[in-house]
Short mmCIF file of N, CA and C in Angstrom, two decimals:
data_model
loop_
_atom_site.label_atom_id
_atom_site.label_comp_id
_atom_site.label_asym_id
_atom_site.label_seq_id
_atom_site.Cartn_x
_atom_site.Cartn_y
_atom_site.Cartn_z
N MET A 1 -3.07 12.94 -14.35
CA MET A 1 -2.43 13.56 -13.19
C MET A 1 -2.22 12.49 -12.12
N ALA A 2 -1.01 12.39 -11.59
CA ALA A 2 -0.69 11.40 -10.57
C ALA A 2 -1.27 11.82 -9.22
N MET A 3 -1.74 10.82 -8.48
CA MET A 3 -2.29 11.07 -7.16
C MET A 3 -1.15 11.12 -6.14
N GLN A 4 -1.11 12.13 -5.33
CA GLN A 4 -0.08 12.27 -4.31
C GLN A 4 -0.46 11.41 -3.11
N SER A 5 0.49 10.65 -2.60
CA SER A 5 0.20 9.83 -1.42
C SER A 5 1.35 9.94 -0.44
N ASP A 6 1.07 9.51 0.76
CA ASP A 6 2.08 9.49 1.80
C ASP A 6 2.88 8.20 1.72
N ARG A 7 4.06 8.21 2.27
CA ARG A 7 4.89 7.01 2.35
C ARG A 7 4.25 6.05 3.35
N ASP A 8 4.19 4.79 2.96
CA ASP A 8 3.60 3.76 3.81
C ASP A 8 4.48 3.51 5.03
N ARG A 9 3.99 3.86 6.20
CA ARG A 9 4.69 3.60 7.47
C ARG A 9 3.73 2.98 8.47
N LEU A 10 2.62 2.42 7.99
CA LEU A 10 1.58 1.90 8.88
C LEU A 10 2.08 0.82 9.82
N TYR A 11 2.97 -0.04 9.34
CA TYR A 11 3.45 -1.15 10.15
C TYR A 11 4.94 -1.03 10.44
N ALA A 12 5.46 0.19 10.45
CA ALA A 12 6.88 0.42 10.66
C ALA A 12 7.29 0.20 12.12
N GLU A 13 6.39 0.41 13.02
CA GLU A 13 6.68 0.25 14.45
C GLU A 13 6.02 -1.02 14.97
N PRO A 14 6.65 -1.68 15.94
CA PRO A 14 6.04 -2.89 16.53
C PRO A 14 4.68 -2.56 17.15
N LEU A 15 3.77 -3.49 17.00
CA LEU A 15 2.43 -3.33 17.57
C LEU A 15 2.30 -4.22 18.80
N GLU A 16 1.62 -3.70 19.82
CA GLU A 16 1.38 -4.49 21.02
C GLU A 16 0.45 -5.66 20.70
N ARG A 17 -0.54 -5.38 19.86
CA ARG A 17 -1.51 -6.41 19.48
C ARG A 17 -1.77 -6.27 17.98
N VAL A 18 -1.69 -7.37 17.26
CA VAL A 18 -1.90 -7.36 15.82
C VAL A 18 -3.34 -7.78 15.53
N SER A 19 -4.06 -6.93 14.84
CA SER A 19 -5.44 -7.25 14.49
C SER A 19 -5.52 -7.63 13.02
N ASP A 20 -6.69 -8.08 12.58
CA ASP A 20 -6.89 -8.43 11.18
C ASP A 20 -6.68 -7.20 10.30
N PHE A 21 -6.15 -7.44 9.10
CA PHE A 21 -5.95 -6.34 8.15
C PHE A 21 -7.30 -5.82 7.68
N VAL A 22 -7.43 -4.50 7.63
CA VAL A 22 -8.64 -3.83 7.15
C VAL A 22 -8.21 -2.76 6.16
N PHE A 23 -8.82 -2.78 4.97
CA PHE A 23 -8.53 -1.74 3.98
C PHE A 23 -9.38 -0.54 4.33
N ASP A 24 -8.85 0.30 5.21
CA ASP A 24 -9.58 1.47 5.68
C ASP A 24 -8.97 2.75 5.11
N ALA A 25 -9.37 3.88 5.62
CA ALA A 25 -8.90 5.18 5.11
C ALA A 25 -7.39 5.34 5.28
N LYS A 26 -6.82 4.80 6.38
CA LYS A 26 -5.37 4.92 6.59
C LYS A 26 -4.60 4.14 5.53
N VAL A 27 -5.10 2.97 5.17
CA VAL A 27 -4.45 2.16 4.13
C VAL A 27 -4.66 2.81 2.76
N ALA A 28 -5.86 3.29 2.49
CA ALA A 28 -6.15 3.92 1.20
C ALA A 28 -5.23 5.12 0.96
N GLU A 29 -4.90 5.83 2.01
CA GLU A 29 -4.05 7.01 1.89
C GLU A 29 -2.64 6.66 1.41
N VAL A 30 -2.12 5.50 1.81
CA VAL A 30 -0.75 5.11 1.44
C VAL A 30 -0.72 3.99 0.39
N PHE A 31 -1.88 3.59 -0.11
CA PHE A 31 -1.94 2.47 -1.05
C PHE A 31 -1.08 2.66 -2.30
N PRO A 32 -1.07 3.84 -2.93
CA PRO A 32 -0.20 4.00 -4.10
C PRO A 32 1.26 3.68 -3.79
N ASP A 33 1.74 4.10 -2.64
CA ASP A 33 3.12 3.80 -2.25
C ASP A 33 3.28 2.30 -2.02
N MET A 34 2.32 1.68 -1.33
CA MET A 34 2.37 0.24 -1.06
C MET A 34 2.48 -0.56 -2.36
N ILE A 35 1.60 -0.29 -3.30
CA ILE A 35 1.56 -1.09 -4.52
C ILE A 35 2.76 -0.82 -5.41
N ASN A 36 3.23 0.41 -5.48
CA ASN A 36 4.42 0.71 -6.29
C ASN A 36 5.66 0.00 -5.76
N ARG A 37 5.75 -0.18 -4.45
CA ARG A 37 6.90 -0.87 -3.87
C ARG A 37 6.71 -2.37 -3.83
N SER A 38 5.48 -2.86 -3.94
CA SER A 38 5.20 -4.29 -3.79
C SER A 38 5.07 -5.06 -5.09
N VAL A 39 4.67 -4.39 -6.17
CA VAL A 39 4.44 -5.06 -7.45
C VAL A 39 5.48 -4.59 -8.45
N PRO A 40 6.44 -5.46 -8.77
CA PRO A 40 7.49 -5.05 -9.73
C PRO A 40 6.89 -4.58 -11.06
N GLY A 41 7.33 -3.42 -11.53
CA GLY A 41 6.88 -2.89 -12.81
C GLY A 41 5.53 -2.19 -12.77
N TYR A 42 4.87 -2.14 -11.64
CA TYR A 42 3.53 -1.55 -11.58
C TYR A 42 3.51 -0.09 -12.03
N GLY A 43 4.44 0.71 -11.55
CA GLY A 43 4.47 2.13 -11.87
C GLY A 43 5.01 2.44 -13.26
N THR A 44 5.59 1.46 -13.93
CA THR A 44 6.20 1.69 -15.24
C THR A 44 5.27 1.36 -16.40
N GLY A 45 4.16 0.72 -16.10
CA GLY A 45 3.26 0.29 -17.16
C GLY A 45 3.63 -1.09 -17.69
N ALA A 46 4.72 -1.67 -17.18
CA ALA A 46 5.15 -2.98 -17.61
C ALA A 46 4.31 -4.08 -16.96
N TYR A 47 3.62 -3.77 -15.88
CA TYR A 47 2.80 -4.74 -15.18
C TYR A 47 1.53 -5.00 -15.97
N ARG A 48 1.23 -6.24 -16.24
CA ARG A 48 0.01 -6.64 -16.93
C ARG A 48 -0.72 -7.69 -16.10
N PRO A 49 -1.85 -7.35 -15.50
CA PRO A 49 -2.57 -8.35 -14.70
C PRO A 49 -3.06 -9.51 -15.56
N LEU A 50 -3.14 -10.68 -14.96
CA LEU A 50 -3.69 -11.84 -15.65
C LEU A 50 -5.20 -11.68 -15.81
N ARG A 51 -5.72 -12.18 -16.89
CA ARG A 51 -7.18 -12.09 -17.10
C ARG A 51 -7.79 -13.44 -17.08
#
Protein backbone atom coordinates (compact mmCIF):
# COMPACT_ATOMS: atom_id res chain seq x y z
CA MET A 1 0.00 0.00 0.00
CA ALA A 2 1.44 3.39 -1.01
CA MET A 3 1.92 6.01 1.66
CA GLN A 4 -0.02 9.22 1.04
CA SER A 5 2.04 12.38 1.38
CA ASP A 6 1.65 16.07 0.86
CA ARG A 7 3.25 17.98 -1.99
CA ASP A 8 6.61 19.42 -0.97
CA ARG A 9 6.21 23.19 -0.57
CA LEU A 10 8.56 23.67 2.40
CA TYR A 11 10.91 26.01 0.55
CA ALA A 12 8.46 27.44 -1.99
CA GLU A 13 8.40 30.88 -0.39
CA PRO A 14 11.44 33.09 0.30
CA LEU A 15 12.74 32.83 3.85
CA GLU A 16 13.88 35.82 5.87
CA ARG A 17 16.60 33.71 7.45
CA VAL A 18 17.88 30.36 6.19
CA SER A 19 18.80 27.86 8.88
CA ASP A 20 20.56 24.49 8.65
CA PHE A 21 18.53 21.69 7.09
CA VAL A 22 16.89 19.41 9.66
CA PHE A 23 15.08 16.18 8.79
CA ASP A 24 12.14 16.84 11.08
CA ALA A 25 8.44 15.94 11.06
CA LYS A 26 7.65 18.59 8.40
CA VAL A 27 10.24 17.11 6.03
CA ALA A 28 9.20 13.52 6.80
CA GLU A 29 5.63 14.39 5.86
CA VAL A 30 6.62 15.46 2.31
CA PHE A 31 9.66 13.19 1.85
CA PRO A 32 7.96 10.74 -0.56
CA ASP A 33 7.14 13.66 -2.86
CA MET A 34 10.67 15.08 -2.50
CA ILE A 35 12.41 11.84 -3.39
CA ASN A 36 10.06 10.92 -6.26
CA ARG A 37 10.75 14.29 -7.89
CA SER A 38 14.48 14.33 -7.07
CA VAL A 39 15.70 10.82 -7.96
CA PRO A 40 15.05 9.80 -11.58
CA GLY A 41 13.35 6.40 -11.75
CA TYR A 42 12.85 6.11 -7.98
CA GLY A 43 9.09 5.57 -8.15
CA THR A 44 9.30 3.15 -11.09
CA GLY A 45 11.56 0.58 -9.49
CA ALA A 46 14.25 1.38 -12.07
CA TYR A 47 16.38 3.07 -9.41
CA ARG A 48 19.06 0.79 -7.99
CA PRO A 49 21.22 2.21 -5.19
CA LEU A 50 24.94 1.52 -5.30
CA ARG A 51 26.21 -1.01 -2.78
